[in-house]
Tab-separated table of C-alpha atoms and ligand atoms in Angstrom:
chain	number	residue	atom	x	y	z
A	1	MET	CA	154.469	31.210	74.028
A	2	ILE	CA	154.495	33.025	70.752
A	3	ARG	CA	151.574	35.139	70.497
A	4	ILE	CA	149.526	35.629	67.466
A	5	SER	CA	147.093	38.119	67.199
A	6	SER	CA	143.963	37.886	64.564
A	7	THR	CA	145.757	40.886	62.661
A	8	ASP	CA	149.607	39.783	62.902
A	9	ARG	CA	151.302	38.334	59.751
A	10	VAL	CA	154.111	36.039	60.368
A	11	PHE	CA	157.160	35.767	58.263
A	12	ILE	CA	159.376	32.351	59.222
A	13	LEU	CA	162.920	31.870	58.318
A	14	THR	CA	164.031	27.968	58.490
A	15	GLY	CA	167.355	26.739	58.530
A	16	ALA	CA	168.882	23.220	58.143
A	17	GLY	CA	168.222	23.244	62.250
A	18	ILE	CA	164.078	21.988	61.486
A	19	SER	CA	165.404	19.490	59.488
A	20	ALA	CA	167.834	18.043	61.671
A	21	GLU	CA	165.561	16.034	64.179
A	22	SER	CA	164.864	14.275	60.700
A	23	GLY	CA	168.128	12.746	60.109
A	24	VAL	CA	169.530	15.881	57.631
A	25	PRO	CA	172.397	16.974	58.816
A	26	THR	CA	173.191	20.240	59.506
A	27	PHE	CA	175.780	22.318	57.457
A	28	ARG	CA	177.435	23.900	60.478
A	29	GLY	CA	177.028	21.291	62.951
A	30	ALA	CA	179.499	18.204	63.750
A	31	GLY	CA	181.151	16.781	61.256
A	32	GLY	CA	179.987	19.679	58.684
A	33	LEU	CA	182.511	18.293	56.136
A	34	TRP	CA	181.745	16.459	53.360
A	35	ARG	CA	184.406	14.127	52.657
A	36	ASN	CA	187.336	17.044	53.596
A	37	HIS	CA	185.270	19.174	51.363
A	38	ARG	CA	183.667	22.278	53.110
A	39	VAL	CA	180.197	23.131	51.682
A	40	GLU	CA	181.409	25.923	49.428
A	41	GLU	CA	183.661	23.701	47.820
A	42	VAL	CA	180.865	21.747	46.380
A	43	ALA	CA	178.217	24.149	46.290
A	44	SER	CA	179.874	26.737	43.739
A	45	PRO	CA	180.123	27.941	40.495
A	46	HIS	CA	183.743	27.178	40.414
A	47	ALA	CA	183.330	23.295	41.920
A	48	TRP	CA	180.907	23.172	38.873
A	49	GLN	CA	183.371	24.713	36.103
A	50	ARG	CA	185.998	22.222	37.755
A	51	ASP	CA	184.517	19.187	38.465
A	52	PRO	CA	180.994	18.618	38.005
A	53	ARG	CA	180.737	15.269	38.822
A	54	LEU	CA	182.290	15.705	42.134
A	55	VAL	CA	179.428	18.340	42.671
A	56	TRP	CA	176.707	15.764	41.411
A	57	GLU	CA	178.066	13.085	43.954
A	58	PHE	CA	177.691	15.831	46.586
A	59	TYR	CA	173.952	16.420	45.342
A	60	SER	CA	173.459	12.976	44.619
A	61	MET	CA	174.079	11.989	48.451
A	62	ARG	CA	171.824	14.716	49.492
A	63	ARG	CA	169.121	13.474	47.604
A	64	ARG	CA	169.535	9.883	48.801
A	65	VAL	CA	169.536	11.303	52.567
A	66	ALA	CA	166.775	13.334	52.081
A	67	ALA	CA	164.369	11.233	49.885
A	68	ALA	CA	165.097	8.522	53.047
A	69	ALA	CA	163.955	11.496	55.743
A	70	LYS	CA	160.562	12.309	57.491
A	71	PRO	CA	158.848	15.691	58.544
A	72	ASN	CA	159.533	15.929	61.940
A	73	SER	CA	157.031	17.440	64.038
A	74	GLY	CA	158.508	21.157	63.639
A	75	HIS	CA	157.422	20.842	60.148
A	76	GLU	CA	153.832	19.712	60.934
A	77	ALA	CA	154.024	22.315	63.345
A	78	LEU	CA	154.581	25.088	60.719
A	79	ALA	CA	152.025	23.343	58.485
A	80	ARG	CA	149.042	23.233	61.070
A	81	LEU	CA	150.353	27.283	61.335
A	82	GLU	CA	149.594	27.737	57.374
A	83	GLN	CA	146.184	26.240	57.755
A	84	SER	CA	145.462	28.312	60.643
A	85	LEU	CA	147.075	31.574	58.976
A	86	GLN	CA	146.455	31.435	55.545
A	87	ASP	CA	147.858	33.786	53.423
A	88	ARG	CA	149.012	35.548	56.798
A	89	LEU	CA	151.924	33.114	56.755
A	90	PHE	CA	154.812	33.905	54.817
A	91	LEU	CA	157.346	30.343	55.293
A	92	CYS	CA	160.674	30.776	53.535
A	93	THR	CA	163.008	28.151	53.986
A	94	GLN	CA	167.032	28.334	53.402
A	95	ASN	CA	166.779	24.494	53.046
A	96	VAL	CA	166.628	22.480	49.324
A	97	ASP	CA	164.798	19.351	51.089
A	98	ASP	CA	160.848	18.972	50.564
A	99	LEU	CA	160.057	18.325	53.951
A	100	HIS	CA	158.219	21.330	54.767
A	101	GLU	CA	156.181	20.573	51.554
A	102	ARG	CA	155.550	16.441	52.643
A	103	ALA	CA	154.493	17.974	56.412
A	104	GLY	CA	151.712	19.553	54.175
A	105	SER	CA	153.101	23.008	53.801
A	106	VAL	CA	151.609	24.223	50.273
A	107	ARG	CA	152.973	27.584	50.105
A	108	VAL	CA	157.035	27.398	50.585
A	109	VAL	CA	159.738	29.751	49.399
A	110	HIS	CA	162.973	27.980	48.894
A	111	MET	CA	165.097	30.843	48.316
A	112	HIS	CA	168.001	28.362	48.178
A	113	GLY	CA	166.362	26.296	45.624
A	114	GLU	CA	164.964	22.517	45.586
A	115	LEU	CA	167.295	19.833	45.657
A	116	PHE	CA	164.593	17.320	43.927
A	117	LYS	CA	164.734	19.572	40.754
A	118	SER	CA	167.436	20.193	37.875
A	119	ARG	CA	167.943	22.843	35.017
A	120	CYS	CA	170.482	23.178	32.159
A	121	ASP	CA	173.727	25.168	32.737
A	122	ARG	CA	172.965	26.808	29.467
A	123	CYS	CA	169.325	27.319	27.729
A	124	ASP	CA	166.806	28.942	29.915
A	125	ARG	CA	164.164	26.026	29.797
A	126	ALA	CA	162.314	25.718	32.918
A	127	PRO	CA	164.005	23.999	36.109
A	128	PHE	CA	162.346	20.447	36.132
A	129	ASP	CA	161.447	17.639	38.914
A	130	ASP	CA	164.419	15.052	38.714
A	131	SER	CA	165.123	12.898	42.077
A	132	ALA	CA	167.936	10.697	39.971
A	133	THR	CA	170.851	10.573	41.625
A	134	TYR	CA	174.497	10.688	39.483
A	135	GLU	CA	177.231	8.888	41.086
A	136	PRO	CA	180.770	7.985	40.137
A	137	ALA	CA	181.880	4.419	39.616
A	138	ARG	CA	181.261	1.779	42.521
A	139	SER	CA	183.038	-0.792	44.376
A	140	ASP	CA	180.405	-3.270	43.317
A	141	GLY	CA	181.766	-2.391	39.678
A	142	CYS	CA	178.129	-0.479	38.588
A	143	THR	CA	178.699	1.743	35.594
A	144	PRO	CA	179.020	5.625	36.506
A	145	ARG	CA	175.757	7.709	35.577
A	146	PRO	CA	177.542	10.686	33.658
A	147	VAL	CA	176.641	13.997	33.966
A	148	PRO	CA	173.437	14.665	32.422
A	149	ARG	CA	173.119	16.709	29.136
A	150	CYS	CA	170.821	18.628	28.348
A	151	ARG	CA	169.097	18.540	24.232
A	152	CYS	CA	170.907	22.095	23.858
A	153	GLY	CA	174.393	20.442	24.461
A	154	GLY	CA	174.934	22.062	28.069
A	155	GLN	CA	175.439	20.252	31.515
A	156	ILE	CA	172.229	19.150	33.770
A	157	ARG	CA	172.775	20.914	37.186
A	158	PRO	CA	171.124	20.965	40.603
A	159	HIS	CA	168.496	23.624	40.703
A	160	VAL	CA	170.153	24.979	43.696
A	161	CYS	CA	171.784	28.611	44.726
A	162	TRP	CA	175.405	28.154	45.190
A	163	PHE	CA	177.660	30.565	47.040
A	164	GLY	CA	178.605	33.325	44.833
A	165	GLU	CA	174.926	32.983	42.800
A	166	ILE	CA	171.672	35.332	43.576
A	167	PRO	CA	168.819	33.502	45.738
A	168	TYR	CA	165.618	32.976	44.573
A	169	ASP	CA	162.343	34.844	45.041
A	170	LEU	CA	163.894	38.089	46.733
A	171	ASP	CA	161.349	40.638	45.564
A	172	LYS	CA	158.756	38.088	47.026
A	173	ILE	CA	160.442	37.968	50.104
A	174	ALA	CA	161.248	41.711	50.255
A	175	ALA	CA	157.310	42.121	50.022
A	176	GLY	CA	157.216	39.410	52.486
A	177	LEU	CA	159.413	41.102	55.053
A	178	ASN	CA	157.859	44.294	54.611
A	179	ASP	CA	154.034	43.034	55.534
A	180	CYS	CA	155.547	41.118	58.874
A	181	THR	CA	154.690	41.866	62.113
A	182	VAL	CA	156.311	39.098	63.806
A	183	PHE	CA	159.522	37.871	62.299
A	184	ILE	CA	160.516	33.859	63.696
A	185	ALA	CA	163.796	32.564	62.291
A	186	ILE	CA	164.046	28.949	63.472
A	187	GLY	CA	167.128	26.248	63.658
A	188	THR	CA	169.492	28.823	61.392
A	189	SER	CA	173.086	29.692	62.190
A	190	GLY	CA	172.681	33.537	61.081
A	191	LEU	CA	176.218	33.601	59.108
A	192	VAL	CA	174.828	32.748	55.377
A	193	GLU	CA	173.624	36.403	53.619
A	194	PRO	CA	171.062	37.334	52.579
A	195	ALA	CA	168.797	35.205	55.195
A	196	ALA	CA	171.180	36.914	58.168
A	197	SER	CA	169.850	40.178	57.695
A	198	PHE	CA	166.047	39.200	57.463
A	199	VAL	CA	165.548	39.976	61.143
A	200	ALA	CA	167.739	43.653	61.210
A	201	ARG	CA	165.587	44.555	58.222
A	202	VAL	CA	162.028	44.082	60.097
A	203	ARG	CA	163.053	44.848	63.780
A	204	GLY	CA	161.696	47.439	65.182
A	205	ARG	CA	158.309	47.336	63.783
A	206	ALA	CA	158.120	43.593	63.838
A	207	ARG	CA	158.651	40.982	66.869
A	208	THR	CA	161.616	39.193	66.363
A	209	ILE	CA	161.883	35.647	67.783
A	210	TYR	CA	164.371	32.506	67.173
A	211	VAL	CA	164.200	29.364	68.143
A	212	GLY	CA	166.775	26.635	68.264
A	213	PRO	CA	169.091	24.891	70.823
A	214	ASP	CA	172.164	27.404	70.358
A	215	GLU	CA	172.567	31.309	69.720
A	216	PRO	CA	172.822	32.331	65.948
A	217	ALA	CA	175.352	35.052	65.342
A	218	ASN	CA	173.020	37.633	64.812
A	219	THR	CA	170.840	36.728	68.172
A	220	PHE	CA	171.508	40.140	69.661
A	221	ALA	CA	168.921	41.272	66.748
A	222	PHE	CA	165.919	39.217	68.397
A	223	THR	CA	163.666	40.262	71.297
A	224	ASP	CA	162.630	36.683	72.015
A	225	CYS	CA	164.616	33.575	71.922
A	226	TYR	CA	163.108	29.938	72.847
A	227	TRP	CA	166.487	28.095	73.129
A	228	GLY	CA	165.429	23.900	72.267
A	229	LYS	CA	164.751	22.034	69.503
A	230	ALA	CA	162.330	22.995	67.310
A	231	GLY	CA	160.538	19.202	66.820
A	232	GLU	CA	159.979	19.986	71.015
A	233	LEU	CA	158.823	23.865	70.918
A	234	LEU	CA	157.229	24.237	67.953
A	235	PRO	CA	154.491	22.297	68.514
A	236	ASN	CA	152.897	23.875	71.575
A	237	ALA	CA	154.548	27.442	70.962
A	238	PHE	CA	151.694	29.112	69.161
A	239	ARG	CA	149.050	31.148	70.744
A	240	PHE	CA	146.274	32.539	69.125
A	241	ASP	CA	144.761	35.477	71.034
B	301	LIG	P1	174.237	25.977	59.855
B	301	LIG	O1	174.035	24.596	59.993
B	301	LIG	O2	174.709	26.954	59.375
B	301	LIG	O3	172.949	25.791	61.097
B	301	LIG	C1	172.106	25.224	61.961
B	301	LIG	C2	171.543	25.801	63.191
B	301	LIG	O4	170.367	24.567	63.420
B	301	LIG	C3	172.452	26.075	64.268
B	301	LIG	O5	172.132	26.946	64.590
B	301	LIG	C4	172.096	24.985	65.023
B	301	LIG	O6	172.007	25.687	66.289
B	301	LIG	C5	170.811	24.465	64.506
B	301	LIG	N1	169.835	23.426	64.981
B	301	LIG	C6	170.541	22.372	64.944
B	301	LIG	N2	169.650	21.320	65.651
B	301	LIG	C7	168.617	22.128	65.651
B	301	LIG	C8	166.984	21.257	66.408
B	301	LIG	N3	166.527	20.076	66.471
B	301	LIG	N4	166.431	22.506	66.049
B	301	LIG	C9	166.025	23.841	65.852
B	301	LIG	N5	167.652	24.015	65.652
B	301	LIG	C10	168.485	23.268	65.637
B	301	LIG	O7	172.670	26.023	58.758
B	301	LIG	P2	172.209	27.320	57.775
B	301	LIG	O8	171.642	28.358	58.965
B	301	LIG	O9	170.539	26.841	57.624
B	301	LIG	O10	173.473	27.360	51.876
B	301	LIG	O11	172.707	26.976	56.903
B	301	LIG	C11	172.478	28.937	56.009
B	301	LIG	C12	173.375	28.201	54.413
B	301	LIG	O12	174.542	27.755	54.722
B	301	LIG	C13	172.445	26.891	53.751
B	301	LIG	O13	170.722	27.015	53.224
B	301	LIG	C14	173.183	26.331	52.964
B	301	LIG	C15	174.723	26.515	53.674
B	301	LIG	O14	175.484	26.601	53.298
B	301	LIG	C16	173.843	27.050	50.535
B	301	LIG	O15	173.814	26.462	50.507
B	301	LIG	C17	173.595	28.548	50.072
């Protein structure tokens, strides 16, 4: 049971595990590969330089999977928590899907970007909504959609943070971490920086809690761990003092 007092400020970090029960595969779970590519090989500036069509093929697949998925009871429990805590909850996700929003969460910080947005790889045009898929030639003979172009001539890329790029909203996140009295990581392997180090930044002055079925790599930094699936544990996890 996670007790929350009327003065607590809660920082939640979610990872791929929160969406696993919605049918969105995690990165390092069973398989963990996409057509024999490690995710680092299709989610990097280098991959984009080398083969933008392959990159779009990967993100088109992810758009299709995420669009077909529905929020699960874990996402819904966090949306209800936001209704109770309002701005005393800071919800930071490493996920690029929109399942938190579709469950009803309003203030979601997507540190690794958003799957249903795109931006130009050359000009500073703002990221825009885009749920299109750009796939290569299919066996049914459909014409492949080419890599989309911006009016400036640049190529349109997914609005996601790739390996080697700097995550978004780090200033806002630092303020949320500074402020919190309870830190809860849910469904994240604790392997990818900078998110993996958030718990170490608050440890000692905030309660640190992990929720998920497996030990994360940074398990030593948590004071309490609740082992199990987010969709099963979160609906009854919070008690308000
Ligand atoms: P990982 O795939 O590394 O880890 C997923 C975690 O979810 C594991 O620790 C599982 O134990 C846990 N898990 C599985 N099913 C769960 C369930 N039903 N409920 C709760 N937890 C469950 O995913 P992340 O840690 O999110 O970055 O990966 C971090 C980043 O690495 C991603 O955002 C992505 C990736 O490369 C970028 O693309 C920049």
